[in-house]
Amino acid sequence: MKGILLVNLGSPESPNPKDVKKYLGEFLMDERVIDVPLWARTLLVKGIILNTRPKASAAAYQKIWWEEGSPLIVISERLQEKVQQKVEDYPVALAMRYGTMTIKKGLQELVDKGVNEVLLFPLYPQFAMATTETIVVLAEEIRKQHFPSIKITDFPAFYNKPDYIEVLSASVSKHLENHPFEHLLFSYHGVPERHIFKSDVTKSHCKIDKSCCVTPSKAHEYCYKHQCLEVTRLVAEKLQLEPGSYSTSFQSRLGFDPWLLPYTDRTIERLGKQGIKNMAIVTPAFVSDCLETLEEIAMEGQEIFHEIGGENFTTVPCLNDDEAWVNLLAKWIKNWAEPSIAELI
């Protein structure tokens, strides 16, 4: 029997500093998130970050927390329920990489329903060490230790799938229909530059310059920066955006190491200083609205823009549980579960 495990990032149990500290500890101690030796990671996370950041992070979570709970969790649950309705013959479970909704619990839920073949679906359009890879690696470790008889198939990054670009572009167009803008900023979650080099399967292609991301290479299959830039290019092409009316940036940097440039906050400030009065921003590294979109972009980003003289700051929601996105997920699931039918779709 086949089943599907949707996996998203995760969330603290509550916006209380104690719960936020626990969540941050698990998240930041992941060797694929902060990829330094264990002793250095422990010193940085447990010695510094967890003694300084939880209070501020909790305040940020409190700004965006819903009555039903964490927006990311609530939205992911809505998505899972809607997808399940579309693929009735195949159990769909939901898990988080961090927090109490563990991947082990998700797999156990499917196994209890008789599933022995699982489609592992990381809810990230682009591949990155700190997102897709950490989910895939942990799921395989759990499978070997607790569910050796089941088979897991990983759904690959879908950043350039034409039907995904169609759904994303339609969502952007719909939400900006009544919001004229001079500039559309595509903001993606940042990663340290060293993650790009570590993910380069060729060990030579990635140079993080203006040429390697547009030069065909096997490295692009695992290059987060290339995949982000490609989403921007494909959506801009689909929406027929004029050159200069859109750009790409990266948000949420941590620490002092070089991260992907340009930074979103500085880009917003720069655009405001250049006289842009009407700005829109979309966050295609996320499929579900979360702290990074609802607080960092919609609140902090807007504040920066207004302080520099900008007037209208429009944020495009993530795909969340949009019907077109639900239908696309259901289509991909059925294509995997019923390959003979997929040929007819």
Tab-separated table of C-alpha atoms in Angstrom:
chain	number	residue	atom	x	y	z
A	1	MET	CA	0.000	0.000	0.000
A	2	LYS	CA	1.276	3.464	-0.888
A	3	GLY	CA	1.155	6.548	1.310
A	4	ILE	CA	2.496	10.095	1.379
A	5	LEU	CA	4.396	11.975	4.065
A	6	LEU	CA	4.387	15.755	3.666
A	7	VAL	CA	7.203	17.356	5.661
A	8	ASN	CA	7.589	21.014	6.555
A	9	LEU	CA	10.034	22.873	8.796
A	10	GLY	CA	8.298	22.924	12.168
A	11	SER	CA	7.446	25.391	14.911
A	12	PRO	CA	7.687	25.959	18.646
A	13	GLU	CA	4.794	24.546	20.665
A	14	SER	CA	3.928	28.089	21.725
A	15	PRO	CA	5.382	31.606	21.477
A	16	ASN	CA	6.568	31.264	25.075
A	17	PRO	CA	10.369	31.867	25.371
A	18	LYS	CA	10.840	28.439	26.975
A	19	ASP	CA	9.209	26.630	24.033
A	20	VAL	CA	10.991	28.844	21.515
A	21	LYS	CA	14.335	28.066	23.171
A	22	LYS	CA	13.663	24.331	22.971
A	23	TYR	CA	12.716	24.583	19.299
A	24	LEU	CA	15.710	26.754	18.390
A	25	GLY	CA	18.006	24.336	20.183
A	26	GLU	CA	16.865	21.413	18.051
A	27	PHE	CA	16.844	23.442	14.848
A	28	LEU	CA	20.217	25.138	15.219
A	29	MET	CA	22.016	22.030	16.495
A	30	ASP	CA	21.247	20.292	13.185
A	31	GLU	CA	24.617	19.758	11.522
A	32	ARG	CA	23.102	20.667	8.146
A	33	VAL	CA	21.814	23.997	9.432
A	34	ILE	CA	24.932	25.168	11.251
A	35	ASP	CA	27.521	22.995	9.558
A	36	VAL	CA	30.529	23.443	11.800
A	37	PRO	CA	32.225	20.891	14.078
A	38	LEU	CA	30.063	19.742	16.991
A	39	TRP	CA	32.178	21.506	19.616
A	40	ALA	CA	31.913	24.817	17.766
A	41	ARG	CA	28.198	24.373	17.078
A	42	THR	CA	27.551	23.542	20.721
A	43	LEU	CA	29.509	26.581	21.890
A	44	LEU	CA	27.718	28.861	19.443
A	45	VAL	CA	24.199	27.532	19.947
A	46	LYS	CA	24.092	26.530	23.603
A	47	GLY	CA	26.687	28.982	24.829
A	48	ILE	CA	25.566	32.096	22.953
A	49	ILE	CA	22.416	31.923	20.807
A	50	LEU	CA	20.154	30.119	23.281
A	51	ASN	CA	21.161	32.582	25.989
A	52	THR	CA	20.374	35.653	23.893
A	53	ARG	CA	17.918	34.925	21.080
A	54	PRO	CA	14.862	33.060	22.489
A	55	LYS	CA	13.298	36.140	24.103
A	56	ALA	CA	13.471	38.189	20.903
A	57	SER	CA	12.336	35.255	18.761
A	58	ALA	CA	9.422	34.619	21.144
A	59	ALA	CA	8.357	38.257	20.777
A	60	ALA	CA	8.398	37.829	16.998
A	61	TYR	CA	6.323	34.634	17.199
A	62	GLN	CA	3.832	36.381	19.462
A	63	LYS	CA	3.207	38.960	16.742
A	64	ILE	CA	2.130	36.363	14.191
A	65	TRP	CA	0.667	33.571	16.374
A	66	TRP	CA	-2.899	32.585	15.468
A	67	GLU	CA	-5.668	31.597	17.834
A	68	GLU	CA	-5.478	28.072	16.336
A	69	GLY	CA	-1.728	27.904	16.889
A	70	SER	CA	1.418	28.331	14.820
A	71	PRO	CA	0.519	29.641	11.331
A	72	LEU	CA	2.970	27.224	9.702
A	73	ILE	CA	1.444	24.228	11.480
A	74	VAL	CA	-2.159	25.307	10.920
A	75	ILE	CA	-1.587	25.996	7.216
A	76	SER	CA	0.282	22.704	6.754
A	77	GLU	CA	-2.558	20.815	8.421
A	78	ARG	CA	-5.089	22.480	6.146
A	79	LEU	CA	-2.971	21.538	3.156
A	80	GLN	CA	-2.669	17.932	4.292
A	81	GLU	CA	-6.432	17.650	4.815
A	82	LYS	CA	-7.248	19.083	1.404
A	83	VAL	CA	-4.700	16.887	-0.367
A	84	GLN	CA	-6.072	13.830	1.438
A	85	GLN	CA	-9.529	14.629	0.080
A	86	LYS	CA	-8.099	14.670	-3.452
A	87	VAL	CA	-6.189	11.380	-3.141
A	88	GLU	CA	-8.640	9.307	-1.122
A	89	ASP	CA	-7.016	5.963	-1.949
A	90	TYR	CA	-3.651	6.921	-0.452
A	91	PRO	CA	-3.099	7.948	3.196
A	92	VAL	CA	-1.472	11.366	3.554
A	93	ALA	CA	0.369	12.157	6.788
A	94	LEU	CA	2.079	15.340	7.932
A	95	ALA	CA	5.342	15.737	9.817
A	96	MET	CA	7.790	18.462	10.757
A	97	ARG	CA	11.570	18.280	10.660
A	98	TYR	CA	11.752	19.971	14.062
A	99	GLY	CA	9.349	19.938	16.977
A	100	THR	CA	6.888	17.364	18.308
A	101	MET	CA	5.283	16.421	14.959
A	102	THR	CA	8.252	14.229	14.141
A	103	ILE	CA	9.041	12.338	10.967
A	104	LYS	CA	9.041	9.138	13.020
A	105	LYS	CA	5.448	9.815	14.143
A	106	GLY	CA	4.438	10.553	10.565
A	107	LEU	CA	5.917	7.317	9.268
A	108	GLN	CA	4.355	5.369	12.149
A	109	GLU	CA	0.952	6.824	11.272
A	110	LEU	CA	1.309	5.568	7.710
A	111	VAL	CA	2.636	2.156	8.738
A	112	ASP	CA	-0.289	1.734	11.138
A	113	LYS	CA	-2.584	2.201	8.145
A	114	GLY	CA	-0.852	-0.575	6.228
A	115	VAL	CA	1.488	1.549	4.136
A	116	ASN	CA	4.728	-0.091	3.026
A	117	GLU	CA	5.761	2.351	0.289
A	118	VAL	CA	6.081	6.040	1.139
A	119	LEU	CA	6.446	9.134	-0.998
A	120	LEU	CA	8.495	11.522	1.138
A	121	PHE	CA	7.541	15.033	0.082
A	122	PRO	CA	9.666	17.881	1.545
A	123	LEU	CA	7.565	21.029	1.172
A	124	TYR	CA	10.411	23.064	-0.323
A	125	PRO	CA	10.580	24.049	-4.018
A	126	GLN	CA	14.391	24.331	-3.989
A	127	PHE	CA	17.010	21.899	-2.706
A	128	ALA	CA	19.151	23.018	0.212
A	129	MET	CA	21.274	21.249	2.819
A	130	ALA	CA	19.289	22.873	5.626
A	131	THR	CA	15.873	21.924	4.236
A	132	THR	CA	15.459	19.074	1.768
A	133	GLU	CA	18.687	17.236	2.560
A	134	THR	CA	18.227	17.168	6.328
A	135	ILE	CA	14.683	15.779	5.878
A	136	VAL	CA	15.750	13.071	3.438
A	137	VAL	CA	18.762	11.997	5.512
A	138	LEU	CA	16.809	11.841	8.786
A	139	ALA	CA	13.907	9.965	7.185
A	140	GLU	CA	16.288	7.319	5.882
A	141	GLU	CA	17.953	6.976	9.296
A	142	ILE	CA	14.542	6.504	10.918
A	143	ARG	CA	13.489	4.011	8.250
A	144	LYS	CA	16.568	1.860	8.796
A	145	GLN	CA	16.204	1.918	12.569
A	146	HIS	CA	12.439	1.603	12.997
A	147	PHE	CA	10.773	0.694	9.685
A	148	PRO	CA	13.258	-1.450	7.711
A	149	SER	CA	10.529	-3.149	5.682
A	150	ILE	CA	9.117	-0.003	4.089
A	151	LYS	CA	10.370	1.716	0.951
A	152	ILE	CA	10.776	5.502	0.784
A	153	THR	CA	10.862	7.490	-2.449
A	154	ASP	CA	11.964	11.123	-2.212
A	155	PHE	CA	10.100	13.725	-4.252
A	156	PRO	CA	12.774	15.936	-5.851
A	157	ALA	CA	12.985	19.718	-5.834
A	158	PHE	CA	10.205	21.072	-8.028
A	159	TYR	CA	11.423	24.657	-8.529
A	160	ASN	CA	11.423	24.429	-12.329
A	161	LYS	CA	8.454	22.161	-12.994
A	162	PRO	CA	6.249	24.007	-15.512
A	163	ASP	CA	3.031	23.244	-13.625
A	164	TYR	CA	4.516	24.604	-10.394
A	165	ILE	CA	5.666	27.775	-12.140
A	166	GLU	CA	2.175	28.101	-13.601
A	167	VAL	CA	0.520	27.832	-10.175
A	168	LEU	CA	3.013	30.187	-8.510
A	169	SER	CA	2.746	32.765	-11.284
A	170	ALA	CA	-1.051	32.664	-11.217
A	171	SER	CA	-0.978	33.213	-7.441
A	172	VAL	CA	1.346	36.217	-7.773
A	173	SER	CA	-0.760	37.675	-10.556
A	174	LYS	CA	-3.998	37.203	-8.611
A	175	HIS	CA	-2.724	38.831	-5.425
A	176	LEU	CA	-1.171	41.783	-7.248
A	177	GLU	CA	-4.138	42.384	-9.543
A	178	ASN	CA	-5.399	45.335	-7.498
A	179	HIS	CA	-1.999	46.434	-6.201
A	180	PRO	CA	0.002	48.310	-8.843
A	181	PHE	CA	3.725	48.040	-8.199
A	182	GLU	CA	6.892	49.532	-9.597
A	183	HIS	CA	9.135	46.713	-8.428
A	184	LEU	CA	8.559	43.058	-7.519
A	185	LEU	CA	11.146	41.590	-5.163
A	186	PHE	CA	11.610	37.815	-5.003
A	187	SER	CA	12.942	37.137	-1.507
A	188	TYR	CA	14.331	33.685	-0.695
A	189	HIS	CA	15.617	32.344	2.602
A	190	GLY	CA	19.349	32.825	2.744
A	191	VAL	CA	22.029	30.182	3.297
A	192	PRO	CA	25.753	30.490	4.016
A	193	GLU	CA	27.856	30.562	0.852
A	194	ARG	CA	29.716	27.474	2.046
A	195	HIS	CA	26.482	25.456	1.713
A	196	ILE	CA	26.531	26.171	-2.000
A	197	PHE	CA	30.089	24.900	-2.333
A	198	LYS	CA	29.369	21.807	-0.214
A	199	SER	CA	26.353	20.915	-2.376
A	200	ASP	CA	28.329	21.176	-5.623
A	201	VAL	CA	28.533	17.585	-6.888
A	202	THR	CA	31.156	18.599	-9.445
A	203	LYS	CA	33.349	20.169	-6.719
A	204	SER	CA	34.422	22.810	-9.228
A	205	HIS	CA	31.468	24.540	-10.899
A	206	CYS	CA	30.050	26.767	-8.160
A	207	LYS	CA	31.940	30.010	-7.682
A	208	ILE	CA	29.025	32.187	-6.510
A	209	ASP	CA	29.681	34.732	-9.204
A	210	LYS	CA	27.401	36.102	-11.922
A	211	SER	CA	28.176	33.327	-14.393
A	212	CYS	CA	28.069	29.892	-12.736
A	213	CYS	CA	24.336	29.940	-12.002
A	214	VAL	CA	23.499	30.583	-15.663
A	215	THR	CA	26.069	28.161	-17.092
A	216	PRO	CA	24.570	24.657	-17.547
A	217	SER	CA	26.005	22.137	-15.086
A	218	LYS	CA	25.167	19.002	-13.105
A	219	ALA	CA	25.784	21.161	-10.058
A	220	HIS	CA	22.444	22.904	-10.611
A	221	GLU	CA	20.547	19.830	-9.447
A	222	TYR	CA	21.661	20.667	-5.907
A	223	CYS	CA	22.496	24.368	-6.202
A	224	TYR	CA	20.120	26.398	-4.060
A	225	LYS	CA	21.155	29.742	-5.520
A	226	HIS	CA	20.692	28.591	-9.116
A	227	GLN	CA	17.280	27.165	-8.291
A	228	CYS	CA	16.159	30.406	-6.634
A	229	LEU	CA	17.333	32.503	-9.565
A	230	GLU	CA	15.605	30.117	-11.937
A	231	VAL	CA	12.272	30.498	-10.138
A	232	THR	CA	12.614	34.270	-10.455
A	233	ARG	CA	13.463	34.010	-14.149
A	234	LEU	CA	10.643	31.613	-14.975
A	235	VAL	CA	7.971	33.544	-13.063
A	236	ALA	CA	9.136	36.874	-14.512
A	237	GLU	CA	8.959	35.329	-17.969
A	238	LYS	CA	5.484	33.916	-17.322
A	239	LEU	CA	4.229	37.267	-15.997
A	240	GLN	CA	6.039	39.185	-18.762
A	241	LEU	CA	7.765	41.462	-16.271
A	242	GLU	CA	9.914	44.204	-17.735
A	243	PRO	CA	13.685	44.017	-17.094
A	244	GLY	CA	14.540	46.164	-14.093
A	245	SER	CA	11.049	45.843	-12.612
A	246	TYR	CA	11.987	42.819	-10.506
A	247	SER	CA	14.973	41.407	-8.628
A	248	THR	CA	16.096	38.624	-6.283
A	249	SER	CA	17.331	38.844	-2.702
A	250	PHE	CA	17.983	36.599	0.304
A	251	GLN	CA	16.684	37.006	3.872
A	252	SER	CA	17.186	35.633	7.388
A	253	ARG	CA	20.974	35.538	7.659
A	254	LEU	CA	22.580	34.374	10.918
A	255	GLY	CA	26.062	34.981	12.269
A	256	PHE	CA	29.025	36.631	10.588
A	257	ASP	CA	29.914	34.191	7.820
A	258	PRO	CA	29.264	35.231	4.193
A	259	TRP	CA	25.686	34.474	3.158
A	260	LEU	CA	24.073	34.705	-0.248
A	261	LEU	CA	23.766	38.250	-1.552
A	262	PRO	CA	22.033	40.629	-1.880
A	263	TYR	CA	20.308	40.768	1.503
A	264	THR	CA	16.565	41.434	1.479
A	265	ASP	CA	16.509	44.138	4.149
A	266	ARG	CA	19.240	46.109	2.424
A	267	THR	CA	17.582	45.619	-0.961
A	268	ILE	CA	14.291	47.004	0.354
A	269	GLU	CA	16.179	49.988	1.746
A	270	ARG	CA	18.069	50.503	-1.516
A	271	LEU	CA	14.915	50.397	-3.615
A	272	GLY	CA	13.265	52.924	-1.324
A	273	LYS	CA	16.245	55.259	-1.625
A	274	GLN	CA	16.053	54.937	-5.408
A	275	GLY	CA	12.565	56.383	-5.288
A	276	ILE	CA	10.421	53.267	-5.533
A	277	LYS	CA	7.093	54.157	-3.910
A	278	ASN	CA	5.052	51.029	-4.702
A	279	MET	CA	6.737	47.717	-4.004
A	280	ALA	CA	5.564	44.122	-3.926
A	281	ILE	CA	7.394	41.136	-2.474
A	282	VAL	CA	6.963	37.393	-2.924
A	283	THR	CA	8.730	34.622	-0.965
A	284	PRO	CA	9.002	31.515	-3.199
A	285	ALA	CA	11.333	29.556	-0.916
A	286	PHE	CA	8.305	28.871	1.272
A	287	VAL	CA	5.034	27.173	0.349
A	288	SER	CA	3.476	28.016	3.734
A	289	ASP	CA	3.430	31.377	5.464
A	290	CYS	CA	5.546	31.378	8.609
A	291	LEU	CA	7.620	33.609	10.873
A	292	GLU	CA	9.942	34.560	8.008
A	293	THR	CA	7.102	35.735	5.773
A	294	LEU	CA	4.555	37.069	8.262
A	295	GLU	CA	6.925	38.895	10.604
A	296	GLU	CA	10.284	39.375	8.915
A	297	ILE	CA	8.859	40.425	5.548
A	298	ALA	CA	5.283	41.638	6.092
A	299	MET	CA	6.132	43.560	9.275
A	300	GLU	CA	9.866	44.331	9.418
A	301	GLY	CA	10.220	44.689	5.658
A	302	GLN	CA	7.284	47.052	5.450
A	303	GLU	CA	8.671	49.124	8.313
A	304	ILE	CA	12.020	49.498	6.540
A	305	PHE	CA	10.292	50.498	3.309
A	306	HIS	CA	8.088	53.109	4.948
A	307	GLU	CA	10.950	54.560	6.969
A	308	ILE	CA	12.931	55.153	3.784
A	309	GLY	CA	10.031	56.941	2.099
A	310	GLY	CA	8.154	54.099	0.406
A	311	GLU	CA	4.385	54.267	0.337
A	312	ASN	CA	2.713	50.972	-0.659
A	313	PHE	CA	4.280	47.665	0.375
A	314	THR	CA	2.371	44.597	-0.819
A	315	THR	CA	3.246	41.052	0.293
A	316	VAL	CA	2.134	38.083	-1.776
A	317	PRO	CA	0.980	35.192	0.434
A	318	CYS	CA	2.634	31.808	0.044
A	319	LEU	CA	0.700	29.118	-1.819
A	320	ASN	CA	-0.538	27.805	1.549
A	321	ASP	CA	-3.696	25.741	0.896
A	322	ASP	CA	-4.593	27.456	-2.381
A	323	GLU	CA	-6.827	25.198	-4.445
A	324	ALA	CA	-4.549	25.197	-7.482
A	325	TRP	CA	-1.587	24.205	-5.308
A	326	VAL	CA	-3.629	21.436	-3.659
A	327	ASN	CA	-4.654	20.128	-7.079
A	328	LEU	CA	-1.052	20.162	-8.268
A	329	LEU	CA	0.165	18.217	-5.235
A	330	ALA	CA	-2.619	15.690	-5.778
A	331	LYS	CA	-1.628	15.368	-9.418
A	332	TRP	CA	2.018	14.721	-8.560
A	333	ILE	CA	1.017	12.169	-5.927
A	334	LYS	CA	-1.226	10.299	-8.352
A	335	ASN	CA	1.520	10.379	-10.985
A	336	TRP	CA	3.797	8.621	-8.497
A	337	ALA	CA	1.194	6.206	-7.154
A	338	GLU	CA	-0.341	5.352	-10.502
A	339	PRO	CA	2.387	5.640	-13.150
A	340	SER	CA	0.169	4.057	-15.818
A	341	ILE	CA	-2.386	6.828	-15.294
A	342	ALA	CA	0.349	9.484	-15.210
A	343	GLU	CA	1.053	8.829	-18.878
A	344	LEU	CA	-2.476	9.958	-19.683
A	345	ILE	CA	-2.356	13.190	-17.635
